[in-house]
PDB file of C-alpha atoms and ligand atoms in Angstrom:
ATOM      1  CA  MET A   1      31.409  41.571  46.414  1.00  0.00           C
ATOM      2  CA  LEU A   2      30.239  45.106  45.758  1.00  0.00           C
ATOM      3  CA  GLN A   3      27.915  45.687  42.828  1.00  0.00           C
ATOM      4  CA  VAL A   4      29.544  48.403  40.685  1.00  0.00           C
ATOM      5  CA  ASP A   5      26.981  50.803  39.230  1.00  0.00           C
ATOM      6  CA  GLY A   6      26.709  54.356  37.938  1.00  0.00           C
ATOM      7  CA  HIS A   7      27.240  55.827  41.432  1.00  0.00           C
ATOM      8  CA  THR A   8      30.345  53.849  42.416  1.00  0.00           C
ATOM      9  CA  ARG A   9      33.228  56.052  43.658  1.00  0.00           C
ATOM     10  CA  LEU A  10      36.828  55.114  43.021  1.00  0.00           C
ATOM     11  CA  CYS A  11      39.872  55.373  45.281  1.00  0.00           C
ATOM     12  CA  GLY A  12      43.283  53.978  44.443  1.00  0.00           C
ATOM     13  CA  LEU A  13      46.957  53.591  45.141  1.00  0.00           C
ATOM     14  CA  ILE A  14      49.816  54.838  42.981  1.00  0.00           C
ATOM     15  CA  GLY A  15      53.336  53.455  43.355  1.00  0.00           C
ATOM     16  CA  ASP A  16      56.015  51.350  41.733  1.00  0.00           C
ATOM     17  CA  PRO A  17      55.676  48.460  42.442  1.00  0.00           C
ATOM     18  CA  VAL A  18      52.143  48.007  43.839  1.00  0.00           C
ATOM     19  CA  GLU A  19      51.601  44.277  43.337  1.00  0.00           C
ATOM     20  CA  HIS A  20      52.180  43.293  46.998  1.00  0.00           C
ATOM     21  CA  THR A  21      49.952  45.941  48.554  1.00  0.00           C
ATOM     22  CA  VAL A  22      47.514  45.063  51.357  1.00  0.00           C
ATOM     23  CA  SER A  23      45.660  48.394  51.058  1.00  0.00           C
ATOM     24  CA  PRO A  24      42.839  47.033  48.824  1.00  0.00           C
ATOM     25  CA  VAL A  25      41.949  44.642  51.665  1.00  0.00           C
ATOM     26  CA  ILE A  26      41.630  47.581  54.085  1.00  0.00           C
ATOM     27  CA  HIS A  27      39.487  49.849  51.912  1.00  0.00           C
ATOM     28  CA  ASN A  28      37.335  47.305  50.098  1.00  0.00           C
ATOM     29  CA  THR A  29      36.588  45.516  53.392  1.00  0.00           C
ATOM     30  CA  LEU A  30      35.584  48.830  55.004  1.00  0.00           C
ATOM     31  CA  ALA A  31      33.421  49.859  52.063  1.00  0.00           C
ATOM     32  CA  GLN A  32      31.685  46.493  52.063  1.00  0.00           C
ATOM     33  CA  LYS A  33      31.205  46.470  55.851  1.00  0.00           C
ATOM     34  CA  GLU A  34      29.803  50.011  55.828  1.00  0.00           C
ATOM     35  CA  GLY A  35      27.680  49.472  52.718  1.00  0.00           C
ATOM     36  CA  ARG A  36      29.502  52.321  50.956  1.00  0.00           C
ATOM     37  CA  ASN A  37      29.496  52.377  47.170  1.00  0.00           C
ATOM     38  CA  LEU A  38      33.291  52.650  46.769  1.00  0.00           C
ATOM     39  CA  VAL A  39      36.048  50.510  45.264  1.00  0.00           C
ATOM     40  CA  TYR A  40      39.806  50.729  45.777  1.00  0.00           C
ATOM     41  CA  VAL A  41      42.249  49.682  43.067  1.00  0.00           C
ATOM     42  CA  PRO A  42      46.080  49.690  42.841  1.00  0.00           C
ATOM     43  CA  PHE A  43      47.638  51.562  39.892  1.00  0.00           C
ATOM     44  CA  HIS A  44      51.175  50.788  38.803  1.00  0.00           C
ATOM     45  CA  VAL A  45      52.597  54.168  37.791  1.00  0.00           C
ATOM     46  CA  GLU A  46      55.967  54.198  36.070  1.00  0.00           C
ATOM     47  CA  ALA A  47      58.744  56.727  36.657  1.00  0.00           C
ATOM     48  CA  GLY A  48      58.012  60.121  35.130  1.00  0.00           C
ATOM     49  CA  GLN A  49      54.231  59.567  35.043  1.00  0.00           C
ATOM     50  CA  VAL A  50      53.188  60.778  38.510  1.00  0.00           C
ATOM     51  CA  LYS A  51      51.948  64.216  37.450  1.00  0.00           C
ATOM     52  CA  LYS A  52      49.892  62.749  34.610  1.00  0.00           C
ATOM     53  CA  ALA A  53      48.512  60.080  36.945  1.00  0.00           C
ATOM     54  CA  VAL A  54      47.350  62.660  39.519  1.00  0.00           C
ATOM     55  CA  GLU A  55      45.854  64.952  36.874  1.00  0.00           C
ATOM     56  CA  GLY A  56      44.176  61.988  35.196  1.00  0.00           C
ATOM     57  CA  ALA A  57      42.737  60.791  38.502  1.00  0.00           C
ATOM     58  CA  PHE A  58      41.290  64.242  39.151  1.00  0.00           C
ATOM     59  CA  ALA A  59      39.778  64.421  35.673  1.00  0.00           C
ATOM     60  CA  LEU A  60      38.227  60.979  36.226  1.00  0.00           C
ATOM     61  CA  ASN A  61      36.561  62.197  39.441  1.00  0.00           C
ATOM     62  CA  VAL A  62      38.621  59.813  41.609  1.00  0.00           C
ATOM     63  CA  LEU A  63      37.708  60.487  45.256  1.00  0.00           C
ATOM     64  CA  GLY A  64      41.096  59.868  46.843  1.00  0.00           C
ATOM     65  CA  MET A  65      44.468  58.247  46.356  1.00  0.00           C
ATOM     66  CA  ASN A  66      47.174  56.643  48.414  1.00  0.00           C
ATOM     67  CA  VAL A  67      50.753  57.153  47.353  1.00  0.00           C
ATOM     68  CA  THR A  68      53.520  54.685  48.074  1.00  0.00           C
ATOM     69  CA  VAL A  69      57.213  54.142  47.303  1.00  0.00           C
ATOM     70  CA  PRO A  70      58.913  55.851  45.470  1.00  0.00           C
ATOM     71  CA  TYR A  71      56.546  58.806  44.976  1.00  0.00           C
ATOM     72  CA  LYS A  72      55.758  60.133  48.471  1.00  0.00           C
ATOM     73  CA  ARG A  73      58.025  63.154  47.988  1.00  0.00           C
ATOM     74  CA  GLU A  74      57.631  63.673  44.245  1.00  0.00           C
ATOM     75  CA  VAL A  75      53.825  63.805  44.443  1.00  0.00           C
ATOM     76  CA  ILE A  76      53.968  67.019  46.529  1.00  0.00           C
ATOM     77  CA  SER A  77      54.639  69.096  43.406  1.00  0.00           C
ATOM     78  CA  CYS A  78      51.403  67.767  41.845  1.00  0.00           C
ATOM     79  CA  LEU A  79      49.077  68.927  44.635  1.00  0.00           C
ATOM     80  CA  ASP A  80      46.687  71.791  45.110  1.00  0.00           C
ATOM     81  CA  GLY A  81      47.355  71.976  48.870  1.00  0.00           C
ATOM     82  CA  ILE A  82      49.210  70.197  51.640  1.00  0.00           C
ATOM     83  CA  ASP A  83      48.450  69.544  55.296  1.00  0.00           C
ATOM     84  CA  GLY A  84      50.890  71.235  57.710  1.00  0.00           C
ATOM     85  CA  ILE A  85      52.271  68.024  59.227  1.00  0.00           C
ATOM     86  CA  ALA A  86      52.755  66.354  55.825  1.00  0.00           C
ATOM     87  CA  GLU A  87      54.580  69.460  54.644  1.00  0.00           C
ATOM     88  CA  LYS A  88      56.914  69.376  57.637  1.00  0.00           C
ATOM     89  CA  ILE A  89      57.609  65.660  57.202  1.00  0.00           C
ATOM     90  CA  GLY A  90      58.178  66.288  53.488  1.00  0.00           C
ATOM     91  CA  ALA A  91      56.174  63.232  52.397  1.00  0.00           C
ATOM     92  CA  VAL A  92      52.571  62.604  51.358  1.00  0.00           C
ATOM     93  CA  ASN A  93      50.837  59.218  51.282  1.00  0.00           C
ATOM     94  CA  THR A  94      47.187  60.303  50.959  1.00  0.00           C
ATOM     95  CA  LEU A  95      45.473  62.606  48.462  1.00  0.00           C
ATOM     96  CA  VAL A  96      42.062  64.009  49.314  1.00  0.00           C
ATOM     97  CA  ARG A  97      39.918  65.491  46.564  1.00  0.00           C
ATOM     98  CA  THR A  98      39.085  69.210  46.814  1.00  0.00           C
ATOM     99  CA  LYS A  99      37.409  71.536  44.291  1.00  0.00           C
ATOM    100  CA  GLN A 100      40.559  72.363  42.312  1.00  0.00           C
ATOM    101  CA  GLY A 101      42.771  69.338  42.838  1.00  0.00           C
ATOM    102  CA  TYR A 102      44.071  67.101  45.636  1.00  0.00           C
ATOM    103  CA  LYS A 103      45.257  68.039  49.111  1.00  0.00           C
ATOM    104  CA  GLY A 104      48.110  65.916  50.494  1.00  0.00           C
ATOM    105  CA  TYR A 105      48.266  64.321  53.941  1.00  0.00           C
ATOM    106  CA  ASN A 106      50.670  61.999  55.728  1.00  0.00           C
ATOM    107  CA  THR A 107      48.689  59.262  57.465  1.00  0.00           C
ATOM    108  CA  ASP A 108      51.855  57.157  57.959  1.00  0.00           C
ATOM    109  CA  ALA A 109      52.790  59.395  60.896  1.00  0.00           C
ATOM    110  CA  THR A 110      49.270  59.688  62.334  1.00  0.00           C
ATOM    111  CA  GLY A 111      48.760  55.957  61.653  1.00  0.00           C
ATOM    112  CA  LEU A 112      51.896  55.131  63.629  1.00  0.00           C
ATOM    113  CA  TYR A 113      50.625  57.339  66.435  1.00  0.00           C
ATOM    114  CA  ARG A 114      47.241  55.609  66.561  1.00  0.00           C
ATOM    115  CA  ALA A 115      48.931  52.195  66.410  1.00  0.00           C
ATOM    116  CA  MET A 116      51.129  53.144  69.366  1.00  0.00           C
ATOM    117  CA  ILE A 117      48.152  54.442  71.340  1.00  0.00           C
ATOM    118  CA  SER A 118      46.279  51.192  70.659  1.00  0.00           C
ATOM    119  CA  GLU A 119      49.226  49.257  72.160  1.00  0.00           C
ATOM    120  CA  ASN A 120      49.536  51.672  75.130  1.00  0.00           C
ATOM    121  CA  ILE A 121      52.994  52.795  74.025  1.00  0.00           C
ATOM    122  CA  LYS A 122      53.852  56.188  75.486  1.00  0.00           C
ATOM    123  CA  ILE A 123      55.835  58.872  73.618  1.00  0.00           C
ATOM    124  CA  GLU A 124      55.477  61.914  75.880  1.00  0.00           C
ATOM    125  CA  GLY A 125      58.449  62.309  78.216  1.00  0.00           C
ATOM    126  CA  GLU A 126      60.143  59.193  76.783  1.00  0.00           C
ATOM    127  CA  GLU A 127      63.680  58.749  75.517  1.00  0.00           C
ATOM    128  CA  ILE A 128      63.394  57.066  72.114  1.00  0.00           C
ATOM    129  CA  LEU A 129      65.867  55.350  69.805  1.00  0.00           C
ATOM    130  CA  ILE A 130      65.037  55.407  66.088  1.00  0.00           C
ATOM    131  CA  LEU A 131      66.967  52.947  63.924  1.00  0.00           C
ATOM    132  CA  GLY A 132      67.369  54.286  60.380  1.00  0.00           C
ATOM    133  CA  ALA A 133      67.273  57.699  58.725  1.00  0.00           C
ATOM    134  CA  GLY A 134      65.173  57.125  55.561  1.00  0.00           C
ATOM    135  CA  GLY A 135      61.643  58.371  54.915  1.00  0.00           C
ATOM    136  CA  ALA A 136      59.975  56.058  57.456  1.00  0.00           C
ATOM    137  CA  ALA A 137      62.517  56.945  60.165  1.00  0.00           C
ATOM    138  CA  ARG A 138      62.064  60.681  59.583  1.00  0.00           C
ATOM    139  CA  ALA A 139      58.278  60.415  59.888  1.00  0.00           C
ATOM    140  CA  ALA A 140      58.674  58.416  63.135  1.00  0.00           C
ATOM    141  CA  ALA A 141      61.249  60.872  64.551  1.00  0.00           C
ATOM    142  CA  PHE A 142      59.036  63.814  63.639  1.00  0.00           C
ATOM    143  CA  LEU A 143      56.039  62.227  65.327  1.00  0.00           C
ATOM    144  CA  CYS A 144      58.050  61.541  68.506  1.00  0.00           C
ATOM    145  CA  ALA A 145      59.416  65.109  68.614  1.00  0.00           C
ATOM    146  CA  LEU A 146      55.952  66.553  68.016  1.00  0.00           C
ATOM    147  CA  LYS A 147      54.310  64.400  70.697  1.00  0.00           C
ATOM    148  CA  GLY A 148      56.697  65.489  73.419  1.00  0.00           C
ATOM    149  CA  ALA A 149      59.447  62.846  73.603  1.00  0.00           C
ATOM    150  CA  SER A 150      62.137  64.156  75.943  1.00  0.00           C
ATOM    151  CA  LYS A 151      64.904  62.839  73.688  1.00  0.00           C
ATOM    152  CA  VAL A 152      65.018  61.214  70.241  1.00  0.00           C
ATOM    153  CA  TYR A 153      68.226  59.546  69.061  1.00  0.00           C
ATOM    154  CA  ILE A 154      68.450  58.724  65.351  1.00  0.00           C
ATOM    155  CA  LEU A 155      70.928  55.852  64.864  1.00  0.00           C
ATOM    156  CA  ASN A 156      71.989  55.103  61.307  1.00  0.00           C
ATOM    157  CA  ARG A 157      74.691  53.165  59.426  1.00  0.00           C
ATOM    158  CA  THR A 158      75.474  56.324  57.451  1.00  0.00           C
ATOM    159  CA  LYS A 159      75.906  58.883  60.216  1.00  0.00           C
ATOM    160  CA  GLU A 160      75.710  61.876  57.841  1.00  0.00           C
ATOM    161  CA  LYS A 161      72.174  60.853  56.885  1.00  0.00           C
ATOM    162  CA  ALA A 162      71.242  60.631  60.576  1.00  0.00           C
ATOM    163  CA  GLN A 163      72.679  64.126  61.063  1.00  0.00           C
ATOM    164  CA  MET A 164      70.685  65.531  58.152  1.00  0.00           C
ATOM    165  CA  ALA A 165      67.496  63.866  59.394  1.00  0.00           C
ATOM    166  CA  ALA A 166      68.041  65.114  62.973  1.00  0.00           C
ATOM    167  CA  GLU A 167      68.643  68.700  61.811  1.00  0.00           C
ATOM    168  CA  GLU A 168      65.550  68.624  59.626  1.00  0.00           C
ATOM    169  CA  VAL A 169      63.296  67.162  62.315  1.00  0.00           C
ATOM    170  CA  ASN A 170      64.597  69.630  64.924  1.00  0.00           C
ATOM    171  CA  ARG A 171      63.943  72.531  62.584  1.00  0.00           C
ATOM    172  CA  GLN A 172      60.499  71.403  61.453  1.00  0.00           C
ATOM    173  CA  SER A 173      59.203  70.275  64.856  1.00  0.00           C
ATOM    174  CA  GLU A 174      60.818  73.206  66.694  1.00  0.00           C
ATOM    175  CA  ALA A 175      61.504  70.707  69.480  1.00  0.00           C
ATOM    176  CA  GLY A 176      65.303  70.524  69.488  1.00  0.00           C
ATOM    177  CA  CYS A 177      65.322  67.110  71.188  1.00  0.00           C
ATOM    178  CA  VAL A 178      66.658  65.048  68.254  1.00  0.00           C
ATOM    179  CA  GLU A 179      70.267  63.876  68.167  1.00  0.00           C
ATOM    180  CA  ALA A 180      72.119  61.885  65.485  1.00  0.00           C
ATOM    181  CA  MET A 181      74.378  58.888  66.084  1.00  0.00           C
ATOM    182  CA  GLY A 182      76.096  56.173  64.101  1.00  0.00           C
ATOM    183  CA  ILE A 183      74.440  52.756  64.315  1.00  0.00           C
ATOM    184  CA  ASP A 184      76.772  51.886  67.262  1.00  0.00           C
ATOM    185  CA  GLY A 185      75.928  55.119  69.084  1.00  0.00           C
ATOM    186  CA  TYR A 186      73.913  53.272  71.747  1.00  0.00           C
ATOM    187  CA  LYS A 187      77.226  52.100  73.260  1.00  0.00           C
ATOM    188  CA  ASN A 188      77.723  55.642  74.575  1.00  0.00           C
ATOM    189  CA  LEU A 189      74.297  55.729  76.268  1.00  0.00           C
ATOM    190  CA  PRO A 190      73.943  54.884  79.976  1.00  0.00           C
ATOM    191  CA  LYS A 191      73.802  51.084  80.500  1.00  0.00           C
ATOM    192  CA  ASP A 192      71.146  51.202  83.197  1.00  0.00           C
ATOM    193  CA  LYS A 193      68.569  53.195  81.214  1.00  0.00           C
ATOM    194  CA  LYS A 194      65.739  51.613  79.159  1.00  0.00           C
ATOM    195  CA  TYR A 195      64.384  53.059  75.923  1.00  0.00           C
ATOM    196  CA  LEU A 196      61.546  52.702  73.444  1.00  0.00           C
ATOM    197  CA  ALA A 197      63.175  51.629  70.139  1.00  0.00           C
ATOM    198  CA  ILE A 198      61.510  52.118  66.744  1.00  0.00           C
ATOM    199  CA  GLN A 199      63.010  49.958  63.975  1.00  0.00           C
ATOM    200  CA  ALA A 200      62.695  51.982  60.773  1.00  0.00           C
ATOM    201  CA  THR A 201      65.356  50.451  58.504  1.00  0.00           C
ATOM    202  CA  SER A 202      64.588  47.961  55.746  1.00  0.00           C
ATOM    203  CA  VAL A 203      66.777  45.303  57.403  1.00  0.00           C
ATOM    204  CA  GLY A 204      64.866  42.140  58.345  1.00  0.00           C
ATOM    205  CA  LEU A 205      62.225  42.554  55.652  1.00  0.00           C
ATOM    206  CA  PHE A 206      61.062  39.368  53.898  1.00  0.00           C
ATOM    207  CA  PRO A 207      62.898  37.333  52.562  1.00  0.00           C
ATOM    208  CA  ASN A 208      65.903  38.335  54.744  1.00  0.00           C
ATOM    209  CA  THR A 209      64.090  37.398  57.921  1.00  0.00           C
ATOM    210  CA  GLU A 210      67.206  36.382  59.898  1.00  0.00           C
ATOM    211  CA  ASP A 211      68.755  39.856  59.669  1.00  0.00           C
ATOM    212  CA  ALA A 212      68.502  42.728  62.117  1.00  0.00           C
ATOM    213  CA  VAL A 213      70.232  46.069  61.812  1.00  0.00           C
ATOM    214  CA  ILE A 214      71.769  45.540  65.282  1.00  0.00           C
ATOM    215  CA  LEU A 215      72.537  42.006  66.500  1.00  0.00           C
ATOM    216  CA  ASP A 216      74.491  42.954  69.646  1.00  0.00           C
ATOM    217  CA  LYS A 217      72.605  41.763  72.778  1.00  0.00           C
ATOM    218  CA  GLU A 218      74.059  44.746  74.635  1.00  0.00           C
ATOM    219  CA  PHE A 219      71.732  46.996  72.613  1.00  0.00           C
ATOM    220  CA  TYR A 220      68.601  44.983  73.421  1.00  0.00           C
ATOM    221  CA  ARG A 221      69.269  45.123  77.169  1.00  0.00           C
ATOM    222  CA  ARG A 222      68.564  48.861  76.842  1.00  0.00           C
ATOM    223  CA  VAL A 223      65.137  48.363  75.177  1.00  0.00           C
ATOM    224  CA  HIS A 224      61.894  48.107  77.212  1.00  0.00           C
ATOM    225  CA  THR A 225      59.695  48.242  74.089  1.00  0.00           C
ATOM    226  CA  GLY A 226      60.590  47.573  70.446  1.00  0.00           C
ATOM    227  CA  PHE A 227      58.306  48.703  67.617  1.00  0.00           C
ATOM    228  CA  ASP A 228      59.286  47.397  64.187  1.00  0.00           C
ATOM    229  CA  LEU A 229      57.732  49.260  61.249  1.00  0.00           C
ATOM    230  CA  ILE A 230      58.170  46.073  59.196  1.00  0.00           C
ATOM    231  CA  TYR A 231      55.098  43.792  59.030  1.00  0.00           C
ATOM    232  CA  ARG A 232      56.376  41.120  56.660  1.00  0.00           C
ATOM    233  CA  PRO A 233      57.392  38.884  58.484  1.00  0.00           C
ATOM    234  CA  SER A 234      55.076  39.466  61.448  1.00  0.00           C
ATOM    235  CA  CYS A 235      57.833  38.532  63.902  1.00  0.00           C
ATOM    236  CA  THR A 236      61.140  40.046  62.813  1.00  0.00           C
ATOM    237  CA  GLN A 237      64.594  39.221  64.131  1.00  0.00           C
ATOM    238  CA  PHE A 238      64.571  42.640  65.840  1.00  0.00           C
ATOM    239  CA  MET A 239      61.343  41.713  67.646  1.00  0.00           C
ATOM    240  CA  LYS A 240      62.779  38.332  68.699  1.00  0.00           C
ATOM    241  CA  LEU A 241      65.907  39.970  70.086  1.00  0.00           C
ATOM    242  CA  VAL A 242      63.846  42.523  72.047  1.00  0.00           C
ATOM    243  CA  ARG A 243      61.747  39.701  73.550  1.00  0.00           C
ATOM    244  CA  GLU A 244      64.788  37.557  74.367  1.00  0.00           C
ATOM    245  CA  ALA A 245      66.185  40.491  76.355  1.00  0.00           C
ATOM    246  CA  GLY A 246      62.915  40.789  78.315  1.00  0.00           C
ATOM    247  CA  GLY A 247      61.230  43.646  76.423  1.00  0.00           C
ATOM    248  CA  LYS A 248      57.863  43.864  74.656  1.00  0.00           C
ATOM    249  CA  SER A 249      57.794  44.037  70.873  1.00  0.00           C
ATOM    250  CA  TYR A 250      55.336  44.892  68.115  1.00  0.00           C
ATOM    251  CA  HIS A 251      55.254  44.602  64.316  1.00  0.00           C
ATOM    252  CA  GLY A 252      54.138  47.295  61.862  1.00  0.00           C
ATOM    253  CA  LEU A 253      50.798  45.857  60.747  1.00  0.00           C
ATOM    254  CA  LYS A 254      48.763  48.124  63.041  1.00  0.00           C
ATOM    255  CA  MET A 255      50.559  51.148  61.605  1.00  0.00           C
ATOM    256  CA  LEU A 256      49.532  49.959  58.142  1.00  0.00           C
ATOM    257  CA  LEU A 257      45.980  49.424  59.404  1.00  0.00           C
ATOM    258  CA  TYR A 258      45.662  52.887  60.926  1.00  0.00           C
ATOM    259  CA  GLN A 259      47.273  54.748  58.020  1.00  0.00           C
ATOM    260  CA  GLY A 260      44.531  53.165  55.893  1.00  0.00           C
ATOM    261  CA  ILE A 261      41.777  53.912  58.402  1.00  0.00           C
ATOM    262  CA  GLU A 262      42.840  57.562  58.542  1.00  0.00           C
ATOM    263  CA  ALA A 263      42.915  57.831  54.738  1.00  0.00           C
ATOM    264  CA  TYR A 264      39.453  56.268  54.478  1.00  0.00           C
ATOM    265  CA  GLU A 265      38.161  58.679  57.132  1.00  0.00           C
ATOM    266  CA  LEU A 266      39.593  61.675  55.258  1.00  0.00           C
ATOM    267  CA  TRP A 267      38.113  60.581  51.921  1.00  0.00           C
ATOM    268  CA  ASN A 268      34.654  59.956  53.323  1.00  0.00           C
ATOM    269  CA  GLY A 269      34.496  62.570  56.098  1.00  0.00           C
ATOM    270  CA  ILE A 270      33.632  59.993  58.766  1.00  0.00           C
ATOM    271  CA  SER A 271      35.077  58.190  61.807  1.00  0.00           C
ATOM    272  CA  VAL A 272      35.408  54.415  61.462  1.00  0.00           C
ATOM    273  CA  SER A 273      34.010  52.548  64.484  1.00  0.00           C
ATOM    274  CA  GLN A 274      36.279  50.472  66.722  1.00  0.00           C
ATOM    275  CA  GLU A 275      34.286  47.393  65.734  1.00  0.00           C
ATOM    276  CA  ASP A 276      34.959  47.985  62.031  1.00  0.00           C
ATOM    277  CA  ILE A 277      38.646  48.689  62.700  1.00  0.00           C
ATOM    278  CA  LEU A 278      38.985  45.313  64.443  1.00  0.00           C
ATOM    279  CA  PHE A 279      37.072  43.632  61.620  1.00  0.00           C
ATOM    280  CA  VAL A 280      39.443  45.082  58.997  1.00  0.00           C
ATOM    281  CA  TYR A 281      42.493  44.117  61.062  1.00  0.00           C
ATOM    282  CA  ALA A 282      41.311  40.510  61.236  1.00  0.00           C
ATOM    283  CA  ARG A 283      40.834  40.500  57.440  1.00  0.00           C
ATOM    284  CA  MET A 284      44.330  41.920  56.902  1.00  0.00           C
ATOM    285  CA  LYS A 285      45.877  39.212  59.082  1.00  0.00           C
ATOM    286  CA  GLU A 286      43.888  36.579  57.239  1.00  0.00           C
ATOM    287  CA  ALA A 287      45.035  37.925  53.851  1.00  0.00           C
ATOM    288  CA  MET A 288      48.636  37.833  55.036  1.00  0.00           C
ATOM    289  CA  GLY A 289      48.436  34.445  56.718  1.00  0.00           C
ATOM    290  CA  ILE A 290      49.200  35.851  60.188  1.00  0.00           C
ATOM    291  CA  GLU A 291      47.698  33.801  63.000  1.00  0.00           C
ATOM    292  CA  GLU A 292      48.432  35.679  66.257  1.00  0.00           C
TER     293      GLU A 292
HETATM  294  P1  ATR B   1      62.422  54.262  53.667  1.00  0.00           P
HETATM  295  O1  ATR B   1      62.124  55.530  52.909  1.00  0.00           O
HETATM  296  O2  ATR B   1      61.418  53.181  53.464  1.00  0.00           O
HETATM  297  O3  ATR B   1      62.687  54.517  55.104  1.00  0.00           O
HETATM  298  P2  ATR B   1      65.146  54.297  52.697  1.00  0.00           P
HETATM  299  O4  ATR B   1      65.062  55.773  52.541  1.00  0.00           O
HETATM  300  O5  ATR B   1      65.713  53.502  51.576  1.00  0.00           O
HETATM  301  O6  ATR B   1      63.736  53.652  52.989  1.00  0.00           O
HETATM  302  O7  ATR B   1      65.969  54.004  54.044  1.00  0.00           O
HETATM  303  C1  ATR B   1      66.406  52.736  54.401  1.00  0.00           C
HETATM  304  C2  ATR B   1      67.080  52.789  55.776  1.00  0.00           C
HETATM  305  O8  ATR B   1      67.547  51.465  56.073  1.00  0.00           O
HETATM  306  C3  ATR B   1      68.307  53.694  55.834  1.00  0.00           C
HETATM  307  O9  ATR B   1      68.391  54.238  57.129  1.00  0.00           O
HETATM  308  C4  ATR B   1      69.453  52.718  55.571  1.00  0.00           C
HETATM  309  O10 ATR B   1      70.698  53.104  56.101  1.00  0.00           O
HETATM  310  P3  ATR B   1      71.724  54.030  55.230  1.00  0.00           P
HETATM  311  O11 ATR B   1      71.182  55.413  55.329  1.00  0.00           O
HETATM  312  O12 ATR B   1      73.033  53.868  55.891  1.00  0.00           O
HETATM  313  O13 ATR B   1      71.685  53.479  53.827  1.00  0.00           O
HETATM  314  C5  ATR B   1      68.949  51.501  56.315  1.00  0.00           C
HETATM  315  N1  ATR B   1      69.586  50.270  55.823  1.00  0.00           N
HETATM  316  C6  ATR B   1      69.283  49.588  54.692  1.00  0.00           C
HETATM  317  N2  ATR B   1      70.069  48.496  54.574  1.00  0.00           N
HETATM  318  C7  ATR B   1      70.895  48.493  55.652  1.00  0.00           C
HETATM  319  C8  ATR B   1      71.918  47.604  56.128  1.00  0.00           C
HETATM  320  N3  ATR B   1      72.241  46.498  55.455  1.00  0.00           N
HETATM  321  N4  ATR B   1      72.540  47.910  57.293  1.00  0.00           N
HETATM  322  C9  ATR B   1      72.203  49.019  57.987  1.00  0.00           C
HETATM  323  N5  ATR B   1      71.241  49.881  57.603  1.00  0.00           N
HETATM  324  C10 ATR B   1      70.598  49.629  56.451  1.00  0.00           C
END
């Protein structure tokens, strides 16, 4: 355990709720492994208190913050600057201290990208199905459009939300490759084609582990790779269905890992070594009781 002294720097997480967060494991493990005098603490911030929390953190010389649900959009109005990609996505999950205030970044998107690279999942030139049209789905769709996917289909229960998300991502990425569909829209896609599918709805999240947003086997025959953004449980119903149909599937824990790694790198102005990344990942799995 780190010895807190007069030089200890503080980083933290603001959200509501924050009790189940794994982020302290990421940052405190890294700080300990690197011998850096830094601690990371979750802060439960109630509705209406975000601005005060950010101003208070700055006044207290807090080095950096993560921001989680439900404040990733709201926090933007409390910042001194915003990174271009975070601005286009319209969500910030990392605050980096500058002279006058905090600058906002979105390491969810870059974290997803690094997680996909680490699993050898290709985006460029691919046709990609995104399930869901909430904040996580938008960030994933934006990343895919930006990294040269040839086509991105956003499938959502509420088609109007998919349409709004597709329009926004097309406008902000200037790619024009994003198309909206209802959740059954895959039925109109060619049967012989295989897609990368990113599961970005909240369906299947613990404790509803038997649920998947699409149960139809017909859908899974079209998937060569399934990436679920959910990491609790570590094998979702979506992942099982992808595997049963012969595809490869991945959970969202590496995305969580890399969004944390990127935040830590931004706060400290360093690159974390591959060895330390693997060390942190093992600690995260241990903390969550994941064996594979
Ligand atoms: P986040 O910001 O974490 O992505 P969100 O904005 O609440 O969360 O979005 C949740 C996503 O899960 C939405 O796409 C939602 O579909 P709707 O837009 O139709 O609400 C999807 N979702 C949640 N529960 C669902 C269910 N039972 N069936 C289908 N989709 C569901």
